[in-house]
CSV table of C-alpha atoms in Angstrom, one decimal:
chain,number,residue,atom,x,y,z
A,16,MET,CA,-37.4,-4.4,-21.1
A,17,SER,CA,-39.0,-5.0,-17.7
A,18,GLY,CA,-37.3,-6.9,-15.0
A,19,LEU,CA,-39.8,-9.8,-15.2
A,20,THR,CA,-39.6,-9.9,-19.1
A,21,GLN,CA,-35.8,-9.8,-18.8
A,22,LEU,CA,-35.8,-12.8,-16.4
A,23,GLN,CA,-38.1,-14.8,-18.7
A,24,ALA,CA,-36.3,-13.9,-21.9
A,25,MET,CA,-32.8,-14.8,-20.8
A,26,GLY,CA,-31.8,-18.3,-21.6
A,27,THR,CA,-29.9,-20.5,-19.1
A,28,ALA,CA,-26.5,-19.9,-20.8
A,29,GLU,CA,-27.1,-16.1,-21.0
A,30,ARG,CA,-28.1,-15.9,-17.4
A,31,ARG,CA,-25.0,-17.8,-16.3
A,32,LYS,CA,-22.8,-15.6,-18.4
A,33,GLU,CA,-24.4,-12.5,-16.9
A,34,ALA,CA,-24.1,-13.9,-13.4
A,35,ARG,CA,-20.4,-14.6,-13.9
A,36,THR,CA,-19.9,-11.0,-15.0
A,37,VAL,CA,-21.7,-9.5,-12.1
A,38,ILE,CA,-20.0,-11.8,-9.6
A,39,ALA,CA,-16.5,-10.9,-11.0
A,40,SER,CA,-17.3,-7.2,-10.8
A,41,SER,CA,-18.7,-7.5,-7.3
A,42,TYR,CA,-15.5,-9.3,-6.3
A,43,LEU,CA,-13.2,-6.8,-7.8
A,44,GLY,CA,-15.2,-3.8,-6.5
A,45,SER,CA,-15.3,-5.4,-3.0
A,46,THR,CA,-11.5,-6.0,-3.1
A,47,ILE,CA,-10.8,-2.3,-3.9
A,48,GLU,CA,-13.2,-1.1,-1.2
A,49,TYR,CA,-11.7,-3.4,1.4
A,50,TYR,CA,-8.2,-2.6,0.4
A,51,ASP,CA,-8.9,0.9,1.5
A,52,PHE,CA,-10.9,0.0,4.6
A,53,LEU,CA,-8.6,-2.7,5.9
A,54,LEU,CA,-5.4,-0.8,5.0
A,55,TYR,CA,-6.4,1.5,7.8
A,56,ALA,CA,-6.4,-1.5,10.2
A,57,THR,CA,-2.8,-2.3,9.3
A,58,ALA,CA,-1.8,1.4,9.7
A,59,ALA,CA,-3.7,1.6,13.1
A,60,ALA,CA,-1.6,-1.4,14.3
A,61,ILE,CA,1.8,-0.2,13.3
A,62,VAL,CA,1.8,3.5,12.3
A,63,PHE,CA,-0.9,5.7,13.8
A,64,PRO,CA,0.2,5.2,17.5
A,65,LYS,CA,3.5,6.7,16.6
A,66,VAL,CA,2.4,9.3,14.0
A,67,PHE,CA,-0.8,10.7,15.6
A,68,PHE,CA,-0.4,9.6,19.3
A,69,SER,CA,3.3,10.0,19.9
A,70,GLY,CA,4.5,10.6,23.4
A,71,MET,CA,2.0,8.1,25.0
A,72,ASP,CA,2.8,4.8,26.5
A,73,ASP,CA,3.1,2.2,23.7
A,74,TRP,CA,-0.1,0.3,24.5
A,75,VAL,CA,-2.0,3.5,25.4
A,76,GLY,CA,-1.2,4.8,21.9
A,77,VAL,CA,-2.4,1.5,20.4
A,78,VAL,CA,-5.7,1.8,22.2
A,79,ALA,CA,-6.1,5.4,21.0
A,80,ALA,CA,-5.3,4.5,17.4
A,81,TYR,CA,-7.9,1.7,17.6
A,82,GLY,CA,-10.4,4.3,18.8
A,83,THR,CA,-10.1,6.1,15.5
A,84,PHE,CA,-10.3,2.6,13.8
A,85,ALA,CA,-13.7,2.1,15.6
A,86,ALA,CA,-15.1,5.3,14.1
A,87,GLY,CA,-15.3,3.6,10.7
A,88,TYR,CA,-17.4,0.8,12.1
A,89,VAL,CA,-19.7,3.2,13.9
A,90,ALA,CA,-20.4,4.8,10.6
A,91,ARG,CA,-21.0,1.6,8.7
A,92,PRO,CA,-24.6,1.2,9.8
A,93,VAL,CA,-25.3,4.8,8.8
A,94,GLY,CA,-24.0,4.1,5.3
A,95,GLY,CA,-26.1,0.9,5.2
A,96,ILE,CA,-29.2,2.9,6.0
A,97,ILE,CA,-28.4,5.8,3.5
A,98,PHE,CA,-27.3,3.6,0.6
A,99,GLY,CA,-29.8,0.9,1.5
A,100,HIS,CA,-32.8,3.4,1.2
A,101,PHE,CA,-31.8,4.6,-2.2
A,102,GLY,CA,-30.7,1.2,-3.3
A,103,ASP,CA,-34.1,-0.3,-2.5
A,104,ARG,CA,-35.8,2.7,-4.3
A,105,MET,CA,-33.5,3.5,-7.3
A,106,GLY,CA,-31.5,0.3,-7.8
A,107,ARG,CA,-28.3,-1.3,-6.7
A,108,LYS,CA,-25.9,-0.3,-9.5
A,109,ASN,CA,-25.9,3.5,-8.9
A,110,MET,CA,-25.3,3.2,-5.2
A,111,LEU,CA,-22.3,1.0,-5.8
A,112,ILE,CA,-20.8,3.7,-8.0
A,113,ILE,CA,-21.3,6.4,-5.5
A,114,SER,CA,-20.0,4.3,-2.6
A,115,MET,CA,-16.8,3.5,-4.4
A,116,LEU,CA,-16.3,7.2,-5.2
A,117,VAL,CA,-16.6,8.2,-1.5
A,118,MET,CA,-14.3,5.4,-0.4
A,119,GLY,CA,-11.6,6.2,-3.0
A,120,VAL,CA,-11.5,10.0,-2.2
A,121,SER,CA,-11.6,9.5,1.6
A,122,SER,CA,-8.7,6.9,1.5
A,123,THR,CA,-6.6,9.1,-0.7
A,124,LEU,CA,-7.0,12.0,1.7
A,125,ILE,CA,-6.0,9.9,4.6
A,126,GLY,CA,-2.6,9.7,3.0
A,127,LEU,CA,-2.4,13.5,3.2
A,128,VAL,CA,-3.3,14.0,6.8
A,129,PRO,CA,-0.5,15.7,8.7
A,130,GLY,CA,0.9,14.0,11.8
A,131,ALA,CA,0.9,15.2,15.4
A,132,SER,CA,4.3,16.9,15.0
A,133,VAL,CA,2.7,19.2,12.4
A,134,ALA,CA,-1.0,19.5,13.2
A,135,GLY,CA,-1.1,18.5,16.8
A,136,PRO,CA,-4.4,16.9,17.8
A,137,TRP,CA,-6.1,18.2,14.6
A,138,GLY,CA,-4.3,15.4,12.7
A,139,ALA,CA,-6.2,12.8,14.7
A,140,VAL,CA,-9.5,14.7,14.3
A,141,LEU,CA,-9.1,14.8,10.4
A,142,LEU,CA,-8.2,11.1,10.6
A,143,VAL,CA,-11.5,10.3,12.4
A,144,ILE,CA,-13.5,12.4,10.0
A,145,LEU,CA,-12.1,10.6,6.9
A,146,ARG,CA,-12.5,7.2,8.7
A,147,VAL,CA,-16.2,8.0,9.2
A,148,PHE,CA,-16.6,8.6,5.4
A,149,GLN,CA,-14.7,5.3,4.8
A,150,GLY,CA,-17.3,3.6,7.1
A,151,ILE,CA,-20.3,5.2,5.3
A,152,ALA,CA,-18.9,4.1,2.0
A,153,VAL,CA,-18.2,0.5,2.9
A,154,GLY,CA,-21.5,0.4,4.7
A,155,GLY,CA,-23.2,1.0,1.4
A,156,GLU,CA,-20.8,-1.0,-0.7
A,157,TRP,CA,-21.3,-4.4,0.9
A,158,GLY,CA,-25.1,-4.6,0.6
A,159,GLY,CA,-25.1,-3.6,-3.0
A,160,ALA,CA,-22.3,-5.9,-4.1
A,161,ALA,CA,-23.7,-8.9,-2.2
A,162,LEU,CA,-27.2,-8.3,-3.6
A,163,MET,CA,-26.0,-7.9,-7.1
A,164,ALA,CA,-24.2,-11.3,-6.9
A,165,LEU,CA,-27.1,-13.0,-5.1
A,166,GLU,CA,-30.0,-11.7,-7.2
A,167,HIS,CA,-28.2,-12.6,-10.5
A,168,SER,CA,-27.4,-16.1,-9.5
A,169,GLU,CA,-29.4,-19.3,-9.7
A,170,SER,CA,-31.2,-20.9,-6.8
A,171,GLY,CA,-28.8,-23.5,-5.2
A,172,LYS,CA,-25.7,-21.4,-6.0
A,173,ARG,CA,-26.5,-18.3,-4.1
A,174,GLY,CA,-24.0,-19.0,-1.2
A,175,PHE,CA,-21.3,-19.6,-3.7
A,176,ALA,CA,-22.1,-16.4,-5.7
A,177,ALA,CA,-22.4,-14.2,-2.6
A,178,SER,CA,-19.2,-15.5,-1.1
A,179,PHE,CA,-17.1,-13.8,-3.7
A,180,VAL,CA,-18.2,-10.4,-2.2
A,181,ASN,CA,-16.8,-11.6,1.2
A,182,ALA,CA,-13.8,-13.0,-0.5
A,183,GLY,CA,-13.0,-9.4,-1.5
A,184,ALA,CA,-12.2,-8.7,2.1
A,185,PRO,CA,-9.1,-11.0,2.4
A,186,THR,CA,-8.1,-10.1,-1.2
A,187,GLY,CA,-8.1,-6.5,-0.2
A,188,ALA,CA,-6.2,-7.3,3.0
A,189,VAL,CA,-3.6,-9.1,1.0
A,190,LEU,CA,-3.2,-6.3,-1.5
A,191,GLY,CA,-3.0,-3.6,1.3
A,192,THR,CA,-0.7,-5.7,3.5
A,193,LEU,CA,1.7,-6.4,0.7
A,194,ILE,CA,1.9,-2.8,-0.3
A,195,MET,CA,2.2,-1.6,3.3
A,196,GLY,CA,4.8,-4.3,3.9
A,197,ALA,CA,6.9,-3.2,1.0
A,198,PHE,CA,7.1,0.3,2.3
A,199,SER,CA,7.8,-0.8,5.9
A,200,ALA,CA,11.1,-2.0,4.6
A,201,LEU,CA,12.2,1.6,4.5
A,202,PRO,CA,14.3,2.9,7.5
A,203,ASN,CA,11.8,3.5,10.3
A,204,ASP,CA,12.1,7.2,10.3
A,205,GLN,CA,11.3,7.4,6.5
A,206,PHE,CA,8.5,4.9,6.8
A,207,LEU,CA,6.8,6.9,9.6
A,208,ALA,CA,7.4,10.2,7.8
A,209,TRP,CA,6.1,9.4,4.4
A,210,GLY,CA,6.3,5.7,3.5
A,211,TRP,CA,3.0,4.7,5.1
A,212,ARG,CA,1.2,7.3,3.1
A,213,VAL,CA,1.9,6.0,-0.3
A,214,PRO,CA,-0.5,2.9,-0.1
A,215,PHE,CA,-3.3,5.3,0.7
A,216,LEU,CA,-2.5,7.6,-2.1
A,217,LEU,CA,-2.6,4.6,-4.5
A,218,SER,CA,-6.3,4.4,-3.6
A,219,PHE,CA,-6.9,7.0,-6.3
A,220,VAL,CA,-5.5,4.7,-9.0
A,221,LEU,CA,-7.7,1.8,-7.8
A,222,LEU,CA,-10.7,4.1,-7.8
A,223,GLY,CA,-10.3,4.6,-11.5
A,224,VAL,CA,-10.2,0.8,-12.1
A,225,GLY,CA,-13.2,0.2,-9.9
A,226,MET,CA,-15.3,2.9,-11.5
A,227,PHE,CA,-14.6,1.5,-15.0
A,228,VAL,CA,-15.8,-2.0,-13.9
A,229,ARG,CA,-18.8,-0.8,-12.0
A,230,LEU,CA,-20.2,1.3,-14.9
A,231,LYS,CA,-20.4,-1.9,-17.1
A,232,VAL,CA,-22.6,-3.9,-14.7
A,233,SER,CA,-26.3,-4.3,-15.4
A,234,GLU,CA,-29.0,-3.7,-12.8
A,235,SER,CA,-30.6,-6.7,-10.9
A,236,PRO,CA,-33.5,-8.1,-12.8
A,237,ILE,CA,-35.0,-9.5,-9.6
A,238,PHE,CA,-35.0,-6.0,-8.1
A,239,LYS,CA,-36.6,-4.5,-11.3
A,240,ALA,CA,-39.2,-7.2,-11.4
A,241,ALA,CA,-40.0,-6.6,-7.6
A,242,ILE,CA,-40.5,-2.9,-8.2
A,243,GLU,CA,-42.8,-3.5,-11.1
A,244,GLN,CA,-44.8,-6.0,-9.1
A,245,GLU,CA,-45.1,-3.7,-6.1
A,246,LYS,CA,-46.3,-0.8,-8.4
A,247,ALA,CA,-48.9,-3.1,-10.1
A,248,GLU,CA,-50.2,-4.2,-6.7
A,249,ARG,CA,-50.6,-0.7,-5.5
A,250,GLU,CA,-52.4,0.4,-8.8
A,251,SER,CA,-54.7,-2.7,-8.6
A,252,ALA,CA,-55.5,-1.8,-4.9
A,253,ALA,CA,-56.2,1.8,-5.8
A,254,GLN,CA,-58.5,0.8,-8.7
A,255,ALA,CA,-60.4,-1.6,-6.4
A,256,ASN,CA,-60.9,1.1,-3.8
A,257,GLY,CA,-61.9,3.7,-6.5
A,258,ALA,CA,-59.0,5.9,-5.6
A,259,GLY,CA,-57.1,7.8,-8.2
A,260,ILE,CA,-53.8,8.0,-6.3
A,261,THR,CA,-51.8,4.9,-5.2
A,262,ALA,CA,-50.5,4.8,-1.7
A,263,LYS,CA,-46.8,5.2,-1.3
A,264,PRO,CA,-45.0,2.1,-0.1
A,265,ALA,CA,-43.4,2.2,3.4
A,266,ALA,CA,-39.8,3.3,3.5
A,267,PRO,CA,-37.4,0.4,3.3
A,268,LEU,CA,-36.1,1.1,6.8
A,269,VAL,CA,-39.7,1.0,8.1
A,270,GLN,CA,-40.3,-2.4,6.4
A,271,VAL,CA,-37.2,-3.8,8.1
A,272,LEU,CA,-38.0,-2.3,11.6
A,273,ARG,CA,-41.4,-3.9,11.4
A,274,ARG,CA,-39.6,-7.2,11.9
A,275,PRO,CA,-36.9,-6.2,14.5
A,276,LYS,CA,-36.3,-9.8,15.6
A,277,THR,CA,-34.9,-10.7,12.2
A,278,LEU,CA,-32.5,-7.7,12.3
A,279,ILE,CA,-31.4,-8.3,15.9
A,280,PHE,CA,-30.9,-12.0,15.5
A,281,THR,CA,-29.0,-11.4,12.3
A,282,MET,CA,-26.7,-8.9,13.9
A,283,LEU,CA,-25.9,-11.0,16.9
A,284,ALA,CA,-25.4,-14.1,14.7
A,285,GLY,CA,-22.7,-12.4,12.7
A,286,ALA,CA,-20.9,-10.4,15.4
A,287,ALA,CA,-18.4,-13.0,16.5
A,288,GLY,CA,-17.2,-13.6,13.0
A,289,PHE,CA,-16.2,-9.9,12.6
A,290,ALA,CA,-14.6,-9.9,16.1
A,291,LEU,CA,-12.3,-12.8,15.1
A,292,GLN,CA,-11.5,-11.3,11.7
A,293,VAL,CA,-10.5,-7.9,13.2
A,294,VAL,CA,-8.5,-9.4,15.9
A,295,LEU,CA,-6.4,-11.3,13.4
A,296,ALA,CA,-5.9,-8.2,11.3
A,297,THR,CA,-5.0,-5.8,14.1
A,298,PHE,CA,-4.3,-7.1,17.7
A,299,SER,CA,-2.6,-10.3,16.5
A,300,VAL,CA,-0.2,-8.3,14.3
A,301,THR,CA,0.6,-5.9,17.1
A,302,TYR,CA,1.0,-8.8,19.6
A,303,ALA,CA,3.4,-10.7,17.4
A,304,VAL,CA,5.6,-7.7,16.8
A,305,SER,CA,5.6,-6.8,20.5
A,306,LYS,CA,7.0,-10.3,21.2
A,307,GLY,CA,10.0,-9.4,19.0
A,308,ALA,CA,9.0,-10.6,15.6
A,309,ASP,CA,10.1,-8.5,12.6
A,310,ARG,CA,7.3,-6.1,11.6
A,311,GLN,CA,7.7,-6.7,7.8
A,312,GLY,CA,7.9,-10.4,8.3
A,313,VAL,CA,4.7,-10.4,10.3
A,314,LEU,CA,2.9,-8.4,7.7
A,315,TYR,CA,4.0,-10.7,4.9
A,316,ALA,CA,3.0,-13.7,7.0
A,317,PHE,CA,-0.5,-12.2,7.5
A,318,ALA,CA,-0.7,-11.4,3.7
A,319,ALA,CA,0.3,-15.0,2.7
A,320,ALA,CA,-2.3,-16.5,5.1
A,321,SER,CA,-5.0,-14.1,3.8
A,322,LEU,CA,-4.2,-15.3,0.2
A,323,ILE,CA,-4.8,-18.9,1.2
A,324,SER,CA,-8.0,-18.0,3.0
A,325,ILE,CA,-9.7,-16.6,-0.1
A,326,VAL,CA,-10.3,-20.1,-1.4
A,327,PHE,CA,-11.8,-21.1,1.9
A,328,VAL,CA,-14.2,-18.2,1.9
A,329,ILE,CA,-15.5,-19.5,-1.5
A,330,MET,CA,-15.5,-23.1,-0.3
A,331,GLY,CA,-17.5,-22.1,2.8
A,332,GLY,CA,-20.1,-20.5,0.6
A,333,ARG,CA,-20.3,-23.4,-1.7
A,334,LEU,CA,-20.6,-25.9,1.2
A,335,SER,CA,-23.5,-23.8,2.6
A,336,ASP,CA,-25.4,-24.3,-0.6
A,337,LYS,CA,-25.3,-28.1,0.1
A,338,VAL,CA,-25.8,-28.4,3.8
A,339,GLY,CA,-27.1,-24.9,4.8
A,340,ARG,CA,-25.7,-21.7,6.1
A,341,ARG,CA,-26.1,-22.4,9.8
A,342,PRO,CA,-24.2,-25.7,10.1
A,343,VAL,CA,-21.2,-24.2,8.3
A,344,MET,CA,-21.1,-21.0,10.3
A,345,ILE,CA,-21.5,-22.8,13.7
A,346,GLY,CA,-18.8,-25.4,12.8
A,347,GLY,CA,-16.4,-22.5,12.0
A,348,LEU,CA,-17.1,-20.8,15.3
A,349,VAL,CA,-16.7,-24.0,17.4
A,350,LEU,CA,-13.3,-24.7,15.7
A,351,PHE,CA,-12.1,-21.2,16.3
A,352,ILE,CA,-13.0,-21.4,20.0
A,353,ILE,CA,-10.8,-24.5,20.2
A,354,TYR,CA,-8.0,-22.9,18.3
A,355,LEU,CA,-7.7,-19.6,20.3
A,356,VAL,CA,-5.1,-20.8,22.9
A,357,PRO,CA,-2.7,-22.5,20.5
A,358,MET,CA,-3.0,-19.5,18.1
A,359,PHE,CA,-1.6,-17.0,20.6
A,360,GLN,CA,1.1,-19.4,21.5
A,361,LEU,CA,2.2,-19.6,17.9
A,362,LEU,CA,2.0,-15.7,17.6
A,363,SER,CA,4.3,-15.3,20.6
A,364,SER,CA,7.0,-17.6,19.2
A,365,ASN,CA,9.1,-14.9,17.5
A,366,ASN,CA,9.3,-17.3,14.6
A,367,ILE,CA,7.9,-16.0,11.3
A,368,MET,CA,7.1,-19.5,10.0
A,369,LEU,CA,5.1,-20.3,13.1
A,370,ILE,CA,3.4,-17.0,13.0
A,371,PHE,CA,2.4,-17.6,9.4
A,372,VAL,CA,0.9,-21.0,10.5
A,373,ALA,CA,-1.0,-19.2,13.3
A,374,PHE,CA,-2.5,-16.7,10.8
A,375,ALA,CA,-3.1,-19.4,8.1
A,376,ILE,CA,-5.1,-21.8,10.4
A,377,GLY,CA,-6.9,-18.9,12.0
A,378,LEU,CA,-8.0,-17.4,8.7
A,379,MET,CA,-8.9,-20.7,7.1
A,380,ILE,CA,-11.2,-21.5,10.0
A,381,HIS,CA,-12.7,-18.0,10.0
A,382,SER,CA,-13.3,-18.2,6.3
A,383,THR,CA,-15.5,-21.2,6.5
A,384,LEU,CA,-18.0,-19.2,8.6
A,385,PHE,CA,-17.4,-15.9,6.7
A,386,GLY,CA,-18.1,-17.5,3.3
A,387,PRO,CA,-21.9,-18.2,3.9
A,388,LEU,CA,-22.4,-15.0,5.9
A,389,ALA,CA,-23.3,-12.8,2.9
A,390,ALA,CA,-26.1,-15.1,1.7
A,391,PHE,CA,-27.2,-15.9,5.3
A,392,VAL,CA,-27.8,-12.2,6.1
A,393,SER,CA,-29.2,-11.1,2.6
A,394,GLU,CA,-31.7,-14.0,2.4
A,395,GLN,CA,-33.5,-12.9,5.5
A,396,PHE,CA,-35.2,-9.9,3.8
A,397,GLY,CA,-37.7,-9.2,1.1
A,398,THR,CA,-36.6,-7.7,-2.3
A,399,THR,CA,-37.9,-4.1,-1.8
A,400,SER,CA,-36.1,-3.8,1.6
A,401,ARG,CA,-33.2,-6.2,1.0
A,402,TYR,CA,-30.5,-3.6,0.5
A,403,THR,CA,-31.5,-1.8,3.6
A,404,GLY,CA,-32.1,-4.9,5.8
A,405,ALA,CA,-29.0,-6.8,4.7
A,406,SER,CA,-26.8,-3.7,4.9
A,407,LEU,CA,-28.1,-2.7,8.4
A,408,GLY,CA,-27.9,-6.3,9.8
A,409,TYR,CA,-24.4,-6.9,8.4
A,410,GLN,CA,-23.1,-3.5,9.4
A,411,LEU,CA,-24.6,-3.6,13.0
A,412,ALA,CA,-22.8,-7.0,13.3
A,413,THR,CA,-19.5,-5.4,12.2
A,414,LEU,CA,-20.0,-2.6,14.7
A,415,LEU,CA,-20.8,-4.9,17.6
A,416,GLY,CA,-18.2,-7.5,16.7
A,417,ALA,CA,-15.4,-5.5,15.1
A,418,GLY,CA,-15.8,-1.8,15.8
A,419,PHE,CA,-14.7,-1.8,19.4
A,420,THR,CA,-13.1,-5.2,19.7
A,421,PRO,CA,-9.5,-4.1,18.9
A,422,GLY,CA,-9.6,-1.4,21.6
A,423,ILE,CA,-11.4,-3.6,24.1
A,424,VAL,CA,-8.9,-6.5,23.5
A,425,ALA,CA,-5.9,-4.2,23.7
A,426,GLN,CA,-7.3,-2.7,27.0
A,427,ILE,CA,-8.0,-6.2,28.5
A,428,PHE,CA,-4.5,-7.3,27.5
A,429,LYS,CA,-2.9,-4.2,29.0
A,430,ASP,CA,-5.0,-4.4,32.3
A,431,SER,CA,-4.3,-8.1,32.7
A,432,GLY,CA,-0.5,-7.6,32.7
A,433,GLN,CA,-0.3,-8.7,29.1
A,434,ASP,CA,-1.9,-12.1,29.6
A,435,THR,CA,-3.7,-13.5,26.6
A,436,ALA,CA,-6.0,-15.7,28.7
A,437,SER,CA,-8.4,-12.8,29.3
A,438,VAL,CA,-8.5,-12.2,25.5
A,439,VAL,CA,-9.2,-15.8,24.8
A,440,TRP,CA,-12.2,-15.8,27.2
A,441,TYR,CA,-13.6,-12.6,25.7
A,442,LEU,CA,-13.4,-14.0,22.1
A,443,ALA,CA,-14.8,-17.3,23.2
A,444,ILE,CA,-17.8,-15.8,24.9
A,445,MET,CA,-18.6,-13.7,21.9
A,446,SER,CA,-18.4,-16.8,19.7
A,447,VAL,CA,-20.9,-18.7,22.0
A,448,VAL,CA,-23.3,-15.8,21.8
A,449,SER,CA,-23.2,-15.9,18.0
A,450,ILE,CA,-23.7,-19.6,18.0
A,451,VAL,CA,-26.9,-19.3,20.1
A,452,PHE,CA,-28.3,-16.7,17.7
A,453,ILE,CA,-27.5,-18.6,14.6
A,454,LEU,CA,-29.5,-21.5,16.1
A,455,LEU,CA,-32.4,-19.1,16.8
A,456,THR,CA,-32.4,-17.7,13.2
A,457,ARG,CA,-34.2,-19.5,10.5
A,458,GLU,CA,-32.2,-21.4,7.8
A,459,PRO,CA,-32.5,-19.2,4.7
A,460,LYS,CA,-30.9,-21.4,2.0
A,461,ASN,CA,-34.2,-22.2,0.3
A,462,ASN,CA,-35.9,-18.9,0.6
A,463,ASP,CA,-37.5,-17.5,-2.6
A,464,LEU,CA,-35.6,-14.3,-3.4
A,465,ARG,CA,-38.3,-13.0,-5.7
A,466,THR,CA,-40.6,-12.4,-2.7
A,467,VAL,CA,-41.2,-8.7,-2.6
A,468,ARG,CA,-41.6,-8.6,1.2
A,469,ALA,CA,-40.2,-11.2,3.6
């Protein structure tokens, strides 16, 4: 059955049932992918400085560990381009299966990398290589999962549907933090010797679950209809010109780069959201522990706060269906700027309950802007280049906002004599820049997704 015929033949109840299945599978798949990707963030904060960069000053080791963390974000746009190209040519589903396989294998192997005491600097080199593969995988994962949810959903519910993909990030963070937190209860020498490796090795089990789910998902009917429409247009043009061969369509990346303003504005609009997200997951954890808080207690506080934030991600997406993507995202950024100073005061309290409050409020505010982001980015591009455009815009935003932020923030903090005021200014300025570019970007809530080219 063709994509257009499939869309016409499906009744409302059948479409909704199919949409729920796809949204659930996108959420689960995203959760597994982000478990792997964000588990690395936790390990970079509390393990890697001691295992792979031992012998350095504490905060120098932290900066070096965050450097390996950044490698994954550098690779994410590459993954977006690779998987986006084939996703816009061959379909969303197959690329999601491949991305999950790459992520699962890479994460499992991270758990087997020998530390500096055994392999010297080669341990860190292997870590970076595997982190790059993680980045490529998640760079391809997000676009496919977001588009599958978006393109199966009804108009007026797209923000809600796509928000489940972004809800996979805090869910994966909860899962990874809880498992890493459980093993951090081991005596410190055992935890650093082997305990931290087990959560990475468990990735292989999650890979099996994710592959089972992914294989059952149907391809996007909007994508299939768009491919058929584009083919018919080319054949019609060839017949009108008397040509026997139809012209090949431009590569998806070329289609996206023909409108560079859309890509650049999308990237800058989303950058601050990722900066705030990664600071909460990395620097804030390290900062709270450095002030004397119990490591396991901080990890559990972050996990509990992340669990609460899942609901707010979905609420943010739903609210954006009613009032628009831009107002919700701007409101979240403004609130976070206001909250930065009290957040660091709470984190330095050496009180686990207050640290939990710091994480909970921060993640709830962040989630309101994170919820609409998947739809906001994806709706900017036409169907035959949407996987490439959405993936590249989103992943460039993560690179700019999150890739280097932990290292930059740790370096600023160290150079300022461990004063958080400079960190607050840095994050506030990034937030203002994103607000400006959100205002400069068109509101996409009512865009027709069936448009072949935006």
